[in-house]
Short mmCIF file of C-alpha atoms and ligand atoms in Angstrom, two decimals:
data_model
loop_
_atom_site.label_atom_id
_atom_site.label_comp_id
_atom_site.label_asym_id
_atom_site.label_seq_id
_atom_site.Cartn_x
_atom_site.Cartn_y
_atom_site.Cartn_z
CA MET A 514 5.80 -11.31 29.81
CA MET A 515 6.93 -8.94 27.05
CA PHE A 516 5.67 -9.42 23.52
CA SER A 517 7.27 -8.17 20.32
CA GLY A 518 3.89 -7.00 19.07
CA ILE A 519 4.62 -8.51 15.65
CA LEU A 520 1.37 -10.39 14.93
CA GLU A 521 2.93 -13.05 12.69
CA GLU A 522 5.24 -14.10 15.54
CA MET A 523 2.62 -14.24 18.29
CA THR A 524 0.08 -16.81 19.51
CA VAL A 525 -3.57 -16.09 20.10
CA ASP A 526 -2.95 -16.02 23.86
CA ASP A 527 -0.08 -13.53 23.39
CA VAL A 528 -2.36 -11.22 21.41
CA ARG A 529 -5.11 -11.38 24.05
CA THR A 530 -2.59 -10.61 26.79
CA LEU A 531 -1.05 -7.70 24.89
CA ALA A 532 -4.55 -6.17 24.38
CA PRO A 533 -3.21 -3.72 21.81
CA GLU A 534 -4.17 -0.07 21.90
CA VAL A 535 -2.54 0.85 18.56
CA VAL A 536 -2.21 -1.13 15.31
CA VAL A 537 0.52 -0.40 12.74
CA LEU A 538 0.05 -1.32 9.06
CA PRO A 539 3.16 -1.16 6.82
CA ILE A 540 2.57 -0.55 3.11
CA GLY A 541 5.25 -0.73 0.42
CA SER A 542 5.64 -1.74 -3.18
CA THR A 543 7.46 -4.35 -5.25
CA GLU A 544 9.02 -2.66 -8.27
CA PRO A 545 12.36 -2.06 -10.05
CA HIS A 546 14.96 -0.08 -8.11
CA GLY A 547 17.79 0.15 -10.62
CA PRO A 548 20.65 -2.31 -11.17
CA HIS A 549 21.84 -2.10 -7.55
CA LEU A 550 18.73 -2.57 -5.34
CA PRO A 551 16.09 -5.33 -5.05
CA TYR A 552 12.46 -5.01 -6.16
CA GLY A 553 11.43 -5.28 -2.51
CA THR A 554 13.25 -2.10 -1.42
CA ASP A 555 10.11 -0.14 -0.45
CA PHE A 556 8.43 -3.06 1.32
CA PHE A 557 11.63 -4.14 3.09
CA THR A 558 12.02 -0.57 4.35
CA ALA A 559 8.43 -0.24 5.65
CA ASP A 560 8.50 -3.73 7.14
CA GLY A 561 12.03 -3.44 8.56
CA ILE A 562 11.47 -0.12 10.32
CA CYS A 563 8.13 -1.33 11.79
CA ARG A 564 9.66 -4.65 12.91
CA ARG A 565 12.17 -2.67 14.97
CA ALA A 566 9.91 0.20 16.12
CA VAL A 567 6.95 -1.87 17.37
CA PRO A 568 8.94 -4.05 19.84
CA LEU A 569 10.76 -0.92 21.05
CA ALA A 570 7.42 0.86 21.60
CA ASN A 571 6.21 -2.14 23.63
CA GLN A 572 9.42 -2.12 25.69
CA LYS A 573 8.75 1.52 26.47
CA GLY A 574 5.28 0.89 27.84
CA GLY A 575 3.16 1.04 24.68
CA ARG A 576 0.61 -1.63 23.67
CA VAL A 577 1.22 -1.82 19.94
CA LEU A 578 0.53 -4.53 17.37
CA MET A 579 2.18 -4.73 13.94
CA TYR A 580 -0.23 -6.00 11.27
CA PRO A 581 1.18 -7.95 8.27
CA GLY A 582 2.22 -5.45 5.62
CA LEU A 583 1.09 -4.94 2.03
CA PRO A 584 3.96 -5.56 -0.44
CA ILE A 585 1.95 -4.47 -3.52
CA GLY A 586 0.62 -0.97 -4.14
CA ASN A 587 -0.07 1.45 -6.98
CA ASN A 588 2.36 1.51 -9.91
CA VAL A 589 0.35 3.16 -12.66
CA ASN A 590 3.47 4.81 -14.12
CA PHE A 591 6.00 1.93 -13.98
CA LYS A 592 4.49 -0.25 -16.70
CA ALA A 593 7.46 0.13 -19.08
CA PHE A 594 9.58 -1.93 -16.63
CA PRO A 595 9.10 -5.68 -16.10
CA PHE A 596 7.04 -6.89 -13.16
CA ALA A 597 6.35 -3.58 -11.47
CA CYS A 598 3.70 -5.24 -9.29
CA ARG A 599 0.48 -3.29 -8.97
CA ILE A 600 -3.13 -3.22 -7.95
CA GLY A 601 -5.52 -0.48 -9.13
CA VAL A 602 -5.95 2.90 -7.47
CA GLN A 603 -9.54 2.17 -6.46
CA THR A 604 -8.62 -1.37 -5.42
CA LEU A 605 -6.00 -0.03 -3.00
CA ILE A 606 -8.57 2.34 -1.48
CA HIS A 607 -10.94 -0.62 -1.00
CA VAL A 608 -8.22 -2.95 0.36
CA VAL A 609 -7.05 -0.37 2.89
CA ASN A 610 -10.58 0.42 4.01
CA ASP A 611 -11.41 -3.29 4.37
CA ILE A 612 -8.30 -3.75 6.54
CA LEU A 613 -9.13 -0.65 8.60
CA ALA A 614 -12.68 -1.95 9.16
CA ALA A 615 -11.36 -5.36 10.27
CA ILE A 616 -8.98 -3.67 12.73
CA GLU A 617 -11.80 -1.46 14.07
CA GLU A 618 -13.92 -4.58 14.65
CA GLU A 619 -11.21 -5.71 17.09
CA GLY A 620 -11.97 -2.59 19.13
CA ILE A 621 -8.82 -0.73 18.02
CA ARG A 622 -9.25 3.06 17.98
CA LYS A 623 -5.80 4.17 16.85
CA ILE A 624 -4.31 2.97 13.57
CA VAL A 625 -1.04 4.02 11.94
CA ILE A 626 -0.24 3.36 8.28
CA VAL A 627 3.50 3.39 7.53
CA ASN A 628 3.87 4.00 3.79
CA VAL A 629 7.17 3.87 1.92
CA HIS A 630 6.08 4.11 -1.73
CA GLY A 631 5.49 7.54 -3.30
CA GLY A 632 3.07 6.04 -5.84
CA ASN A 633 0.73 5.07 -2.96
CA THR A 634 0.66 8.45 -1.25
CA ASP A 635 -2.18 10.17 -3.14
CA THR A 636 -4.29 7.00 -3.02
CA LEU A 637 -3.73 6.53 0.70
CA HIS A 638 -4.70 10.15 1.33
CA ALA A 639 -7.92 9.41 -0.59
CA ALA A 640 -8.39 6.18 1.41
CA LEU A 641 -8.14 8.16 4.66
CA ARG A 642 -10.82 10.58 3.33
CA GLU A 643 -12.98 7.58 2.40
CA HIS A 644 -12.44 6.08 5.86
CA HIS A 645 -13.45 9.36 7.49
CA ASP A 646 -16.55 9.49 5.31
CA ARG A 647 -17.54 5.99 6.49
CA GLN A 648 -17.51 6.97 10.17
CA PRO A 649 -20.96 7.27 11.79
CA HIS A 650 -22.72 10.65 11.54
CA ASP A 651 -22.96 10.89 15.30
CA PRO A 652 -19.48 12.08 16.42
CA ALA A 653 -19.90 10.23 19.73
CA ARG A 654 -19.94 6.91 17.81
CA ARG A 655 -16.76 7.59 15.85
CA ARG A 656 -14.88 4.30 15.48
CA SER A 657 -11.22 5.14 14.96
CA PHE A 658 -8.43 7.57 14.27
CA VAL A 659 -6.10 6.75 11.35
CA CYS A 660 -2.77 8.45 10.71
CA MET A 661 -0.36 7.93 7.82
CA VAL A 662 3.39 8.41 8.26
CA GLY A 663 6.56 7.69 6.30
CA ALA A 664 9.06 5.12 7.62
CA THR A 665 11.82 7.72 8.04
CA GLU A 666 9.50 10.62 8.88
CA PHE A 667 10.52 10.61 12.54
CA ALA A 668 14.27 10.43 11.89
CA SER A 669 16.12 13.48 13.19
CA SER A 670 17.30 16.03 10.64
CA LYS A 671 20.80 15.39 12.02
CA ALA A 672 20.58 11.69 11.10
CA LEU A 673 19.14 12.49 7.65
CA ALA A 674 21.86 15.08 6.98
CA CYS A 675 24.30 12.28 6.09
CA ILE A 676 22.57 11.93 2.70
CA GLU A 677 24.73 13.83 0.22
CA HIS A 678 22.62 13.22 -2.91
CA PRO A 679 18.85 13.31 -2.37
CA SER A 680 16.69 11.42 -4.88
CA SER A 681 13.03 10.44 -5.06
CA HIS A 682 13.70 6.84 -6.07
CA ALA A 683 16.47 4.27 -5.59
CA GLY A 684 19.04 6.96 -4.84
CA GLU A 685 21.47 7.31 -1.95
CA LYS A 686 18.86 7.27 0.84
CA GLU A 687 17.08 4.11 -0.29
CA THR A 688 20.45 2.51 -1.00
CA VAL A 689 21.87 3.15 2.47
CA LEU A 690 18.61 1.98 4.08
CA MET A 691 18.89 -1.33 2.20
CA MET A 692 22.58 -1.60 3.17
CA ALA A 693 21.42 -1.47 6.81
CA LEU A 694 18.24 -3.57 6.51
CA LYS A 695 19.03 -6.12 3.74
CA PRO A 696 22.78 -5.89 3.05
CA ASP A 697 22.93 -9.21 1.18
CA LEU A 698 20.54 -7.88 -1.49
CA VAL A 699 22.54 -4.73 -2.38
CA ARG A 700 25.03 -4.66 -5.33
CA PRO A 701 27.66 -2.04 -4.50
CA ASP A 702 29.53 -2.94 -7.74
CA ARG A 703 26.56 -1.44 -9.64
CA PHE A 704 26.48 1.90 -7.79
CA ASP A 705 26.53 4.82 -10.21
CA ASP A 706 25.20 8.30 -10.92
CA PHE A 707 21.87 7.24 -12.41
CA PRO A 708 20.28 9.74 -14.84
CA VAL A 709 17.21 11.78 -13.89
CA ARG A 710 15.56 13.55 -16.84
CA VAL A 711 13.92 16.96 -16.61
CA PRO A 712 10.77 18.12 -18.50
CA ILE A 713 11.36 20.49 -21.44
CA VAL A 714 8.62 22.80 -20.08
CA PRO A 715 10.55 25.19 -17.80
CA SER A 716 7.82 25.66 -15.17
CA LEU A 717 7.37 21.89 -14.86
CA ALA A 718 11.15 21.47 -14.67
CA ALA A 719 11.08 23.96 -11.77
CA GLY A 720 8.62 21.69 -9.94
CA LYS A 721 5.42 23.67 -10.54
CA GLY A 722 2.18 21.79 -11.16
CA HIS A 723 1.27 18.17 -10.54
CA HIS A 724 1.42 15.46 -13.18
CA VAL A 725 1.93 11.71 -13.12
CA ARG A 726 5.46 11.11 -14.39
CA PRO A 727 6.09 8.11 -16.70
CA TRP A 728 8.95 6.59 -14.74
CA HIS A 729 10.86 5.21 -17.73
CA GLU A 730 11.05 8.79 -19.07
CA LEU A 731 12.06 10.27 -15.71
CA MET A 732 14.53 7.54 -14.68
CA PRO A 733 15.41 5.29 -17.65
CA MET A 734 17.55 3.05 -15.38
CA SER A 735 14.65 2.75 -12.87
CA ALA A 736 16.92 4.46 -10.33
CA GLY A 737 17.89 8.11 -10.07
CA GLY A 738 20.80 10.11 -8.65
CA GLU A 739 24.31 9.57 -7.34
CA THR A 740 24.63 6.44 -5.18
CA ARG A 741 28.40 6.02 -4.92
CA LYS A 742 28.55 7.79 -1.54
CA SER A 743 26.31 5.10 -0.04
CA ASN A 744 27.50 3.08 2.94
CA ARG A 745 26.01 0.94 5.67
CA GLU A 746 26.94 3.29 8.49
CA LYS A 747 24.74 6.05 7.01
CA GLY A 748 21.88 3.56 6.72
CA GLU A 749 22.25 2.37 10.30
CA ARG A 750 22.21 5.96 11.53
CA ILE A 751 18.93 6.70 9.68
CA VAL A 752 17.33 3.38 10.67
CA GLU A 753 18.19 3.87 14.34
CA SER A 754 16.82 7.41 14.40
CA SER A 755 13.69 6.46 12.41
CA VAL A 756 12.97 3.51 14.71
CA ALA A 757 13.44 5.57 17.88
CA GLY A 758 11.22 8.37 16.55
CA LEU A 759 8.46 6.09 15.28
CA ALA A 760 8.49 4.09 18.54
CA ALA A 761 8.16 7.30 20.57
CA PHE A 762 5.16 8.35 18.44
CA LEU A 763 3.51 4.93 18.94
CA VAL A 764 3.98 5.19 22.71
CA GLU A 765 2.45 8.69 22.66
CA LEU A 766 -0.57 7.36 20.77
CA SER A 767 -0.86 4.31 23.01
CA ASN A 768 -0.79 6.43 26.18
CA SER A 769 -3.17 9.15 24.96
CA PRO A 770 -6.71 8.35 26.16
CA TRP A 771 -9.31 7.72 23.46
CA SER A 772 -12.36 9.89 23.11
CA PRO A 773 -14.50 10.58 20.05
CA SER A 774 -12.60 13.91 19.80
CA PHE A 775 -9.20 12.14 19.43
CA PRO A 776 -6.54 13.42 18.79
CA PHE A 777 -8.07 16.52 20.33
CA ALA A 778 -9.09 16.77 23.98
CA PRO A 779 -12.58 15.55 24.84
CA ARG A 780 -15.17 18.33 25.00
CA GLU A 781 -17.35 19.03 28.06
CA SER A 782 -20.49 17.93 26.23
CA ALA A 783 -18.94 14.67 24.92
ZN1 ZN B 2203 11.66 2.89 -3.52
#
């Protein structure tokens, strides 16, 4: 019997029979995405790509389980907009590490976080450092390997080339993804060229340095860039390629034998 691998849809007997080798944890955000996209855009993208990739990975011989996703992340710089849902930076590190520990207690050695919200990225990198720090001193007793990826990270460059106007938030790419994944929630009548402001300090405007950008200053409409070239066909192309690529990665992980050296080859002494 084939299982989807989507935990919420399975029974306890299904989960025991699947005996997963890899667990996937989607993480998004619930926040404004301009006048044309829903608050759930980031979560719907993480969840939607995983809901397609995990069953495909299982069809292709993987043993992969999709954990329920987190729809709330870090939004320290969105406070000028209404209901940009958020938990604290340190809270997210704790929540992720609690979830990773619970997954490890099930005997899972390989865990993949699929993150779709840029505001989570630095925190999740820190959470992975924290997780590594919590592993036992003795390398032979290492509990798990955790890898973070983006939902469209495995899409081919050919599929991604259909995006004519790149943007970091609620632009053409996120719009076409929603047109493919949640078409009823997109408002094509509101598509526009949404303003993106540039710092007055030339080196910062050129992308040098790192600073947390107040989003209402950067994108006063809570969306940025030209979206009028968005269509569902572009979204379906990117979704299909992302799903195929992520599923292939999950099968690779599932089929690669665990050792405390993972993802490197076991050493003679181990
Ligand atoms: Zn977004």
